[in-house]
XYZ file of C-alpha atoms in Angstrom:
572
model
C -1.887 17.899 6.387
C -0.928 17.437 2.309
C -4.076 17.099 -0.084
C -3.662 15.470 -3.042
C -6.397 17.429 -4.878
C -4.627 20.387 -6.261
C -6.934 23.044 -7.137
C -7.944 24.290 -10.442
C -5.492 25.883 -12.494
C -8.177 27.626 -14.702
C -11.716 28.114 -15.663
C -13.590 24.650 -17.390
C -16.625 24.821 -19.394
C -18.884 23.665 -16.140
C -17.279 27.140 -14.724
C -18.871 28.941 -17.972
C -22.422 27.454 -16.981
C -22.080 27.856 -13.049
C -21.635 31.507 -14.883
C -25.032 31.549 -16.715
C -26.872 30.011 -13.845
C -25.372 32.957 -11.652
C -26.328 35.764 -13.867
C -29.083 34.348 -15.546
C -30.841 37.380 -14.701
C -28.225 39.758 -16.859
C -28.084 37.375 -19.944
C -31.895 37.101 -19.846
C -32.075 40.962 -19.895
C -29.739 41.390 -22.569
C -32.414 39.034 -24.650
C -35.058 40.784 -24.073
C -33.663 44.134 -24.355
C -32.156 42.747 -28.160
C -36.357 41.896 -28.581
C -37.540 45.327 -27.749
C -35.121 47.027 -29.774
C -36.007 44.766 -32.991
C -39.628 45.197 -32.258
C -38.722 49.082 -31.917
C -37.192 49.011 -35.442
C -39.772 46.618 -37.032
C -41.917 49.199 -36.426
C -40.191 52.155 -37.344
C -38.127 51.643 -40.145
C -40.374 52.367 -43.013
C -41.797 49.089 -45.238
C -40.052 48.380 -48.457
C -41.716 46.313 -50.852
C -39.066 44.736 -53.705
C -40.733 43.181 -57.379
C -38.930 41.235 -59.741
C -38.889 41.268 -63.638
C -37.135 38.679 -65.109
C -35.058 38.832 -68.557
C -34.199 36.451 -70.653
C -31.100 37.777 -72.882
C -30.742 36.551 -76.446
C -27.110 36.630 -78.382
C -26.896 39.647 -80.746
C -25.370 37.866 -83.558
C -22.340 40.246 -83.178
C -20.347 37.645 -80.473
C -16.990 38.414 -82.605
C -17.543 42.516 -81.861
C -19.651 42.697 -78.652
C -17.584 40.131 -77.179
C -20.259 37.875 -75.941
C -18.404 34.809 -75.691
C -16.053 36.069 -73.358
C -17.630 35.854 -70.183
C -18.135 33.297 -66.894
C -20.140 31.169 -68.824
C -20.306 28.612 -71.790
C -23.509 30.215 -73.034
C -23.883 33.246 -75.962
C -23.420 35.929 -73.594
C -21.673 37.424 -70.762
C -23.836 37.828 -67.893
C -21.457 39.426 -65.750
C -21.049 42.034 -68.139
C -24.660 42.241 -68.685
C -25.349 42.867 -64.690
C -22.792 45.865 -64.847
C -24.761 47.093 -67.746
C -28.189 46.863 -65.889
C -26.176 49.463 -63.241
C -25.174 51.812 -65.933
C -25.911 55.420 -66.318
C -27.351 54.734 -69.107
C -29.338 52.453 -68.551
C -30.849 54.030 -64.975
C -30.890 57.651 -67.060
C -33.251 55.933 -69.378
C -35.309 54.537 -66.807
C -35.808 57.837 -64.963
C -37.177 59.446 -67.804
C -39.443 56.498 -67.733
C -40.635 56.750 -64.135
C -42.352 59.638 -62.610
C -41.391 62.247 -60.306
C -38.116 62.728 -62.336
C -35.854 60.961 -59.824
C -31.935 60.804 -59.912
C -30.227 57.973 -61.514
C -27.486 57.702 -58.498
C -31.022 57.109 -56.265
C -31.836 54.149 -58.958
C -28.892 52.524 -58.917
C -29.189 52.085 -54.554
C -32.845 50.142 -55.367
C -31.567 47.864 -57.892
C -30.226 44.703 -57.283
C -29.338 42.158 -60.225
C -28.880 38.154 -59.786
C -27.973 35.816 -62.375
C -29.261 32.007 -62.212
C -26.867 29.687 -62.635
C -25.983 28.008 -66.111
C -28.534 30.313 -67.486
C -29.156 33.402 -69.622
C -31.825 34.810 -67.553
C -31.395 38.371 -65.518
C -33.304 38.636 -62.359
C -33.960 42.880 -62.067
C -35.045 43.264 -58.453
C -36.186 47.189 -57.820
C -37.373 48.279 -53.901
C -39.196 50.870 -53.363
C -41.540 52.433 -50.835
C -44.644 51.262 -52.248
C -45.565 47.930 -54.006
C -46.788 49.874 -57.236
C -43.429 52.000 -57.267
C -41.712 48.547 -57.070
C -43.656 47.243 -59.577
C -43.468 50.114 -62.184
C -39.716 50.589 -61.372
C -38.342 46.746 -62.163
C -40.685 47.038 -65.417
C -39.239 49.934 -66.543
C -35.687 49.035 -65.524
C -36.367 45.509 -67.540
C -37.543 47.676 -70.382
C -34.785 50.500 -70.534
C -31.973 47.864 -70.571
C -33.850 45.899 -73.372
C -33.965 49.146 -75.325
C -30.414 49.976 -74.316
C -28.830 46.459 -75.186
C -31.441 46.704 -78.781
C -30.046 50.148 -79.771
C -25.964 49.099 -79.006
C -26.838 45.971 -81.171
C -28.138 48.007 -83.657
C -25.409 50.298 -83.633
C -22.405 48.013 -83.868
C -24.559 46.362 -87.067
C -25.009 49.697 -88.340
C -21.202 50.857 -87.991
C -20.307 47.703 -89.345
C -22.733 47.905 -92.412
C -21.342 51.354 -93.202
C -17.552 50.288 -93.075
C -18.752 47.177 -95.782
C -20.674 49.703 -98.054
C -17.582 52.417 -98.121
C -15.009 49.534 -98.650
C -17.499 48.358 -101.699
C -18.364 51.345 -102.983
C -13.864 52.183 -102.920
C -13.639 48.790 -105.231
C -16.715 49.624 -107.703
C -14.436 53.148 -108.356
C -11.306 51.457 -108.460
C -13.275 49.043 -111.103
C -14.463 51.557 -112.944
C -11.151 53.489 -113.548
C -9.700 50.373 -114.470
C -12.128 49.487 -117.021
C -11.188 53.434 -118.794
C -8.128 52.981 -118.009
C -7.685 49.443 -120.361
C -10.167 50.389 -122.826
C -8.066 50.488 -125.502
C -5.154 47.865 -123.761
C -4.326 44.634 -126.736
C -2.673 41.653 -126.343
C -1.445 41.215 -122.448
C -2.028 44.275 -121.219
C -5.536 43.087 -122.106
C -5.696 39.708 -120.169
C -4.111 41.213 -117.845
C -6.590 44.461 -117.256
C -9.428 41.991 -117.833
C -8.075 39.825 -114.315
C -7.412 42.398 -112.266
C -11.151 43.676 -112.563
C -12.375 39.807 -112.518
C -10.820 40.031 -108.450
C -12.177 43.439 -108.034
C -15.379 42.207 -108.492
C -14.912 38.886 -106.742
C -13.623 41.890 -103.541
C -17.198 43.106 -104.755
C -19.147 40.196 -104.379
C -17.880 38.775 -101.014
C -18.811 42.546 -99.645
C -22.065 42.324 -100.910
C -22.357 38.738 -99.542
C -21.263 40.276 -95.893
C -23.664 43.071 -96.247
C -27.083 41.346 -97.190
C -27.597 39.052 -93.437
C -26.283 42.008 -91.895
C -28.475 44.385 -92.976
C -30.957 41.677 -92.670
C -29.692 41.320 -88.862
C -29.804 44.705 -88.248
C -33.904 44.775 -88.859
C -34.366 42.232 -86.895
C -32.065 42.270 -83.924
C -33.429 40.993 -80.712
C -31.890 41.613 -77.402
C -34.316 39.942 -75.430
C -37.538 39.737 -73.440
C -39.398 40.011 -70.894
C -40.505 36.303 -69.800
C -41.430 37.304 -66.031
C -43.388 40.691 -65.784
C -42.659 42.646 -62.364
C -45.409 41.792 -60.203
C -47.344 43.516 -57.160
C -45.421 42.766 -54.257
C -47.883 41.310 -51.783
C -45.610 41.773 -48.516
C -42.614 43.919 -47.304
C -39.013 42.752 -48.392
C -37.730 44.711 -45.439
C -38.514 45.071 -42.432
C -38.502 41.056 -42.202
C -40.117 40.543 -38.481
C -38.829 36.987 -37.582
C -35.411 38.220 -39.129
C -34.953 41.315 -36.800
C -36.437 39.272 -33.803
C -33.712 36.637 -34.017
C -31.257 38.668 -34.628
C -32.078 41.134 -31.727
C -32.366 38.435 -29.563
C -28.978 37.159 -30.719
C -27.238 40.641 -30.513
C -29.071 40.746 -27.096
C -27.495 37.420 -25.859
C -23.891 38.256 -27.026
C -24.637 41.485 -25.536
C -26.152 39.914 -22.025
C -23.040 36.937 -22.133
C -20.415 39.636 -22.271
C -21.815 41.859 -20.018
C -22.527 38.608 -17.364
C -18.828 37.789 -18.014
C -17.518 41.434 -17.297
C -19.533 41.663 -13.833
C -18.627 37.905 -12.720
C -14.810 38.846 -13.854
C -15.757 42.036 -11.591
C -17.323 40.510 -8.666
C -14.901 40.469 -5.699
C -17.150 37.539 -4.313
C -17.005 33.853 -4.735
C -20.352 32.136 -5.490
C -19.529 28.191 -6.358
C -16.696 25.390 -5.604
C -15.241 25.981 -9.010
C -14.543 29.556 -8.154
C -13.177 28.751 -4.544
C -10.777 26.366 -5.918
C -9.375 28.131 -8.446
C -8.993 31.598 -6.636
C -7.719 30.357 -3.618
C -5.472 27.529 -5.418
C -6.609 25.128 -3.213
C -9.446 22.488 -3.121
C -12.999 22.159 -1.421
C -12.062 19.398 0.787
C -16.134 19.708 2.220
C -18.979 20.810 0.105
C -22.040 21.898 2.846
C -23.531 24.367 0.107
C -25.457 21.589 -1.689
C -28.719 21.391 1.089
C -30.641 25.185 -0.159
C -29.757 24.078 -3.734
C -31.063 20.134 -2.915
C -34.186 21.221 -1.134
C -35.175 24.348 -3.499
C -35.381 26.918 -0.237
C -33.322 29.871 -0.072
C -30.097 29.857 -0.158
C -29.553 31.933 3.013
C -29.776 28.922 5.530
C -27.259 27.185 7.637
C -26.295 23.704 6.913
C -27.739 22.829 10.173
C -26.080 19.793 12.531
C -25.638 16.903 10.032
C -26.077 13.288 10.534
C -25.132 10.063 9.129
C -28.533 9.621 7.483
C -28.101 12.585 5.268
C -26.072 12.700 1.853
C -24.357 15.728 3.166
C -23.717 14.298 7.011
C -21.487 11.046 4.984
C -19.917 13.729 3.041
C -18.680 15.351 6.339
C -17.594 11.716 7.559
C -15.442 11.007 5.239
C -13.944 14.542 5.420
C -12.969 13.443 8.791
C -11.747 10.131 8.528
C -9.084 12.790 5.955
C -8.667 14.746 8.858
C -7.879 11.485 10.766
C -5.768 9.482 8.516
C -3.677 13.188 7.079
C -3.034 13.967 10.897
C -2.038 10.397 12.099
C 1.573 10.928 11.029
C 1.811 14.180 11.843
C 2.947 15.443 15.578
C 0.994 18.243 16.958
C 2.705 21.551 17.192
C 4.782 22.829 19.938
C 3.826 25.747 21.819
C 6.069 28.535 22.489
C 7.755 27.425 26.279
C 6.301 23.911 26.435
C 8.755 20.691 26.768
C 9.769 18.934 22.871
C 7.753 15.830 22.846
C 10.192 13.615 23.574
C 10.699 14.968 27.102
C 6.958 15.208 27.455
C 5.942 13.840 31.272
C 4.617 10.867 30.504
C 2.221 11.066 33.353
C 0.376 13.637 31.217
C -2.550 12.964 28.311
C -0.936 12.602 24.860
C -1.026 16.009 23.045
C -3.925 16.605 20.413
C -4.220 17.677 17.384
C -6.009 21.581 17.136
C -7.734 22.514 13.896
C -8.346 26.509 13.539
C -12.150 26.997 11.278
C -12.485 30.513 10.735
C -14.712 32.086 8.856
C -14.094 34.505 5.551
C -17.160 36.490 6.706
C -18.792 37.644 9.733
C -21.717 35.472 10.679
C -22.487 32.028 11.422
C -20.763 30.382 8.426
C -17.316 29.399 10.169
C -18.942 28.554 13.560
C -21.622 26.284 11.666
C -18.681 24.415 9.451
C -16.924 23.825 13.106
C -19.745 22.149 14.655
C -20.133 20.232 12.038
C -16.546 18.974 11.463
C -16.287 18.513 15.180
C -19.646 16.467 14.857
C -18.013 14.518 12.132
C -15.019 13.864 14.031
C -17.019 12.772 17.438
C -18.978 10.548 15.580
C -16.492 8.822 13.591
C -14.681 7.869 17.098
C -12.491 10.520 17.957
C -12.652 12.186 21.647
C -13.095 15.843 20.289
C -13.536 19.288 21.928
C -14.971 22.408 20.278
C -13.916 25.607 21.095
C -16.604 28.191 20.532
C -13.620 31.193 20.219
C -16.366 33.234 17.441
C -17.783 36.156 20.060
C -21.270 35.092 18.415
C -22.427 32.247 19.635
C -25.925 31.745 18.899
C -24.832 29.637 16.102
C -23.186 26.688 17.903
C -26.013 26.454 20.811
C -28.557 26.855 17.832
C -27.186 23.915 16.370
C -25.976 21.983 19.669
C -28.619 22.635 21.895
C -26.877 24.234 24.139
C -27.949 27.226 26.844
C -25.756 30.029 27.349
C -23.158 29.302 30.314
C -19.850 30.065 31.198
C -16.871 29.295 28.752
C -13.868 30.280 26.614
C -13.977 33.887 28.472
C -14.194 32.988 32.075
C -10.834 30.793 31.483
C -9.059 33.581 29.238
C -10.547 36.669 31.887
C -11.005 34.475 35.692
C -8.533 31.805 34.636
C -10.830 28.900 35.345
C -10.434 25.225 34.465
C -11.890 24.317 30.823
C -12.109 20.925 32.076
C -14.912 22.249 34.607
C -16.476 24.688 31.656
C -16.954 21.697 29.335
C -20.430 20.389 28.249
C -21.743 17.331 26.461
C -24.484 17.660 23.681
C -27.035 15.123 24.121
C -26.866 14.323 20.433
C -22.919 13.622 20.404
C -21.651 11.536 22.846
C -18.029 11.837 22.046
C -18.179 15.687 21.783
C -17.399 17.952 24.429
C -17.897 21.946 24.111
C -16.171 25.324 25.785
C -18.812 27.661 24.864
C -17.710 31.226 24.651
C -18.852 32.223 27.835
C -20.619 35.458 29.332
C -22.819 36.898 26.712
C -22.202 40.512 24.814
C -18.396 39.869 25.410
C -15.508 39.030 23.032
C -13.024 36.534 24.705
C -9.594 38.178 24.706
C -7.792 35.196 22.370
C -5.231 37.320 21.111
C -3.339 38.046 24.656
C -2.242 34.764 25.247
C -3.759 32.411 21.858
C -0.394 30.173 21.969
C -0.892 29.554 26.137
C -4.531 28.963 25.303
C -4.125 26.167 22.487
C -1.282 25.035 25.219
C -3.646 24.434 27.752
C -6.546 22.866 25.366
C -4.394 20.306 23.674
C -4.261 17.452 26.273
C -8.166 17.577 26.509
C -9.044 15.556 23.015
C -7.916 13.976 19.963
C -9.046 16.824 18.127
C -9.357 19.930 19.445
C -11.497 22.272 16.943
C -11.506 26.386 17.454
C -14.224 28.047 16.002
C -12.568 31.478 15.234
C -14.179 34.685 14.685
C -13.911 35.672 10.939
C -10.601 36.522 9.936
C -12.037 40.216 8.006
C -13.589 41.144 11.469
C -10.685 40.250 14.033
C -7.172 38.361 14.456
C -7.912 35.909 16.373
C -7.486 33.003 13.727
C -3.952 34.361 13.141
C -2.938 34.702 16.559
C -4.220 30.948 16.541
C -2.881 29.774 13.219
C 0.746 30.211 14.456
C 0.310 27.277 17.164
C -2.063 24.969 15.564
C -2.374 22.007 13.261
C -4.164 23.073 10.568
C -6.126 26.060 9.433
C -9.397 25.826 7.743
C -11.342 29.119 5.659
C -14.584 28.460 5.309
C -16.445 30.025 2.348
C -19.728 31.446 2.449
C -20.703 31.555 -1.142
C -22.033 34.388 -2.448
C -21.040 36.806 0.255
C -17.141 36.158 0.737
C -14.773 38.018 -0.950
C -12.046 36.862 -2.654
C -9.118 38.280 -1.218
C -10.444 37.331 2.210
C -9.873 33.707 1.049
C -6.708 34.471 -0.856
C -5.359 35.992 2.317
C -6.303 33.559 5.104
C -4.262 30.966 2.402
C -1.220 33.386 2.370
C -1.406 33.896 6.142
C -1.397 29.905 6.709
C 1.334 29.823 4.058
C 3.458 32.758 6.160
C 2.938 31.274 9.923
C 3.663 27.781 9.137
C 0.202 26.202 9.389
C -1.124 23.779 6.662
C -4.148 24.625 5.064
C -4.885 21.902 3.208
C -8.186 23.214 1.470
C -11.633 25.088 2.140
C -15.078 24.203 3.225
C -17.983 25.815 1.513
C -21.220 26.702 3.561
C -24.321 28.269 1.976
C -25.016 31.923 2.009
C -26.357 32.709 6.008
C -28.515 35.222 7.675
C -26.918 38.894 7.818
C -24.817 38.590 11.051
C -25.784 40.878 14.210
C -23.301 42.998 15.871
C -19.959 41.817 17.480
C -19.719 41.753 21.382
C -16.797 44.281 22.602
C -13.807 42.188 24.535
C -13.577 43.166 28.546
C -10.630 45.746 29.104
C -8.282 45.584 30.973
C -6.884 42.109 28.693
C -5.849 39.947 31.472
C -2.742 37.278 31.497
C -2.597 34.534 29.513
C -4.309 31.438 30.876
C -2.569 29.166 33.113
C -2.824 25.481 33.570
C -5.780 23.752 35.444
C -2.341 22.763 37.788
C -1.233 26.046 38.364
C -4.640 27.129 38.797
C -5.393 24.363 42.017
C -2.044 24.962 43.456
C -2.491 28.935 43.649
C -6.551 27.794 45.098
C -5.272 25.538 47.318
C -8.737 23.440 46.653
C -10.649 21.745 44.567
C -11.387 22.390 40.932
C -13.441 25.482 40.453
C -17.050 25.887 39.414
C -19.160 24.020 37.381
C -21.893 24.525 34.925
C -25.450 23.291 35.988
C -26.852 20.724 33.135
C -29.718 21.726 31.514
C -32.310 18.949 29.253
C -29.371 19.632 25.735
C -26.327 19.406 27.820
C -24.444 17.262 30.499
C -21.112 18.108 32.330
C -18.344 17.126 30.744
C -16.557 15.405 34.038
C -20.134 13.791 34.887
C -19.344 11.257 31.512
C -15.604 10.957 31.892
C-alpha cells in the first residue's frame, strides 16, 4: 500500500515551536537563571555615579599654526583633535595634581569619557567615579585642567611667534643702522640709492611692527574656552543600570535556555510529536490518535480509548480506513509459504484477506489500543474484519472491547483448535470479530509457525488485523511482517525511541512488507510484566480441515457468551 504523503525531509519552523512547548521547562530555567545572575551582579558590582561638565571651545586666533581648521568639521576648531587632547598626559597629569589622594593619570584616563555634539563646538567631559562628589569634583577639574592646558599652548605658540617677529625686527633696525654709517658721507647716486634701500628696511620694519601689536594684544587676551555646564551631583548610579542587567540576563538566559533545549531535544533518543515521527522515520502519520490528552487538558498518559463516529478523532480513524480500503483494493494478498498461487485457489474456498501487522514501538498498550481501533474503523466502515489479539498483554483490547478473558490465539497455536470456534463479537461492533490471546500469564508461541498462522486466518475476513507484541520486547511482528499485507509501527509519543521506529521501517523495507506510514497514540500507563510462552513450542497450526478430519467430529469447543461478547458462529 503506496502513500502519497512523503514524509518530511527536514525540520519547519512549527518543528522549532513543538520544540519550545516540549522543553518549556529548560528555556524557562535558563530565563530565570539569566534574572538571578543580573540581580546577583546588580547587587554586587559596586555603584558608579558619572557627572558631566560641558565645554564650549573658542578658536585661538592661531588657526594657520594650531591647525584648527583642519578637522571633521566646518567650524574654528578640530574637535577630534580636541577629544585626544582631553586624554592626554598632560592634561590628566594636571588634573591629578588637582584632585586629592594623588591618583595616577593612567587610572584618569579609564574614568573619562569625551563626546562631541554634532555640528557643534561643545565638549561633553564625562568622569565616573565611586562616589557622586568624586564624580563631580573630577569632571570639574578635568574641564578646568584642559582649559588651562589648551590657554597655556595658545599662549605659547603667540609667544614663540611674538619672539621670532621681535628678533627678525630688531635684525632690520641693525641692518638700518649700519646702513645709515655706512652712507653717511655717500653723494650723488650712491646717495639715492643708500637713502632707498633704508626707505624698504623700514617699510620690513613697519609691517613687523604691524604683525606684532594684535599679537601681543592676542596673546593677553587669549581665550580657550569655558565652562557653560558645571559638573553636577549625580543624583543616581550610571552603572549598575537595573532594568539594563535584567533584560539582558534574561536575554543571555533565553539564548542560553534555547540552546541548551535544542542540544537535549537533538539528544533525546525519543520521539514526542508527528513532526518528529515523520521526519525520523521518513515516512508519514497516516493516523493521528495523540490529539484527545492534548484536546481535553488531562494527562497525557491515557489511551485513546475505543473511538466512534461521533468523535473528531473516531472520523479521523474512518477515513484512515476507507485508505486502508481503497490502497488494498488493487493489491492481492500475500502468499504464504506452501499455499496454492491464487489463480489455482479452490474456488470452493472464502476469498483470501488482506492481514495488516500493528505492532507497537514500545511495550504497553499503545500498539494493541491503535489495533482495536483501526479494526473498529474498518468494521464500521463495512468491512467483515477480525482482530487478532497476538500482544501477550491483553488487558488492553478487553479494556477497550468489553471483552472477558477466554480462550484464543494460544489454544489454536498450543491445542490446535479452530479460530472460527475461538472468535467473539463485541456488542459495540457488529462487523468485528476477535481471537483474544487466550489463557492468561502466557505468551502465544507466534514465532514457530507465524506464516501457517496468517495462512490459516486469512479466509476468515476482509481484513484481518494482528495486534503484535512490541517489536523492542519480542519478534513476533517480524516473524509476521514476512507474510502479511502491510506493517504498521505505532508511536507512543514521548516514550518511543527512535531507532525502534527507524528499525521496524528498515525491517518492513528488508522482508518485503509495505509500510506505508505510522500511527501515533498518546503516552500510556507504564506496562506490567510480559507473560512467559509455554515450552515445549508446539507445531505450527493446522487448518480447521485438517483439524476435523484428524477429530473425526464436530468442530471443537466454544466460548460461553458473556453480557460484552457473542460467539462469533452464533451471528454468521
Amino acid at each position: 500500500m503506496d502513500t502519497d504523503v512523503p514524509g518530511s525531509s527536514g525540520p519547519e519552523l512549527k518543528e522549532y515551536t513543538a520544540l519550545l512547548r516540549r522543553r518549556w521547562r529548560l528555556v524557562g530555567a535558563g530565563v530565570l537563571g539569566g534574572l538571578v545572575l543580573a540581580t546577583a551582579g546588580v547587587f554586587a558590582v559596586p555603584s558608579t555615579y558619572t557627572s558631566v561638565a560641558v565645554v564650549q571651545v573658542h578658536p585661538t586666533g592661531m588657526a594657520e599654526f594650531t591647525g584648527e581648521r583642519s578637522g571633521r568639521l566646518t567650524g574654528d576648531v578640530n574637535l577630534d583633535s580636541e577629544a585626544q587632547v582631553v586624554l592626554s598626559e598632560r592634561v590628566t597629569a594636571r588634573m591629578a595634581e588637582a584632585l586629592p589622594g594623588d591618583p595616577a593619570p593612567a587610572d584618569l584616563r579609564e574614568r573619562i569619557d569625551v563626546t562631541v555634539p554634532s555640528n557643534s563646538n561643545i565638549l561633553e567631559l564625562h568622569y565616573s567615579a565611586r562616589s557622586p562628589e568624586a564624580a563631580q569634583a573630577g569632571a570639574d577639574a578635568l574641564a578646568a585642567s584642559y582649559l588651562e592646558n589648551r590657554g597655556e599652548q595658545a599662549r605659547a605658540v603667540i609667544s614663540g611667534r611674538l619672539a621670532a617677529l621681535r628678533e627678525e625686527q630688531e635684525g632690520l633696525y641693525e641692518r638700518l643702522s649700519d646702513l645709515a654709517a655706512e652712507n653717511a658721507a655717500a653723494q650723488g647716486a650712491e646717495r639715492v640709492s643708500a637713502d632707498a634701500q633704508a626707505d624698504a628696511l623700514r617699510q620690513e620694519i613697519g609691517d613687523l611692527g604691524n604683525g606684532i601689536s594684535p599679537l601681543s594684544a592676542l596673546h593677553e587676551t587669549v581665550s580657550p574656552g569655558h565652562v557653560i555646564t558645571p559638573a553636577g551631583l549625580p543624583e543616581s548610579p550610571s552603572s549598575p543600570l537595573p532594568p539594563l542587567w535584567l533584560v539582558a540576563g534574561a536575554t543571555l538566559g533565553l539564548i542560553a535556555g534555547l540552546l541548551a533545549a535544542l542540544v537535549r531535544d537533538r539528544l533525546d533518543p525519543r520521539l514526542h510529536d508527528t513532526e518528529d515521527t515523520a521526519r525520523i522515520g521518513t515516512v508519514p502519520v497516516l493516523l493521528d490518535l495523540s490529539s484527545p490528552g492534548k484536546r481535553t487538558g488531562r494527562s497525557p498518559d491515557r489511551s485513546p480509548g475505543l473511538l466512534t463516529d461521533d468523535e473528531p478523532d473516531g472520523q479521523r480513524a474512518n477515513g484512515f480506513a476507507h485508505l486502508v480500503r481503497a490502497r488494498l483494493a488493487d493489491q492481492s494478498p500475500a502468499t504464504a509459504p506452501g499455499s496454492a498461487p491464487a489463480g489455482e485457489a479452490d474456488p470452493d474456498e472464502p476469498a483470501p484477506g488482506h492481514v495488516i501487522v500493528v505492532a507497537g514501538t514500545t511495550p504497553g498498550r499503545a500498539g494493541t489500543a491503535a489495533a482495536v481501533n483501526l479494526a473498529a474503523a474498518l468494521a464500521r466502515t463495512g468491512s467483515e474484519t477480525l482482530l487478532v489479539c497476538a500482544d501477550p498483554r491483553t488487558g488492553t483490547a478487553a479494556e477497550l472491547l468489553g471483552l472477558t478473558e477466554g480462550p484464543g490465539l494460544t489454544e489454536v497455536l498450543v491445542d490446535g483448535e479452530d479460530p472460527t470456534q475461538l472468535e467473539v463479537r463485541p456488542a459495540d461492533v457488529p462487523r468485528l470479530r476477535v481471537l483474544r490471546h487466550g489463557k492468561p500469564g502466557t505468551a502465544a508461541p507466534i514465532q514457530g509457525g507465524a506464516a501457517e498462522l496468517v495462512e490459516l486466518l486469512r479466509p476468515h475476513a476482509e481484513f484481518v488485523v494482528i495486534a503484535a507484541a512490541a517489536v523492542n520486547e519480542r519478534a513476533d511482528a517480524h516473524a509476521l511482517a514476512a507474510s502479511a499485507d502491510v506493517l504498521l509501527p505505532v508511536v507512543e509519543l514521548g516514550r518511543s525511541r527512535r531507532a525502534d521506529l527507524t528499525g521496524t521501517v528498515t525491517a518492513g523495507e528488508r522482508f518485503g512488507v509495505t509500510v506505508p506510514g505510522a500511527i501515533t497514540v498518546p503516552r500510556q500507563p507504564d506496562p506490567g510484566p510480559v507473560p512467559s510462552a509455554p515450552l515445549p513450542v508446539p507445531p505450527a497450526p493446522r487448518r480447521p480441515s485438517e483439524a476435523e478430519a484428524e477429530a473425526g467430529s464436530g468442530p471443537g469447543r466454544t466460548s460461553k457468551p458473556n453480557h460484552a461478547e457473542v460467539p462469533a458462529g452464533s451471528r454468521r
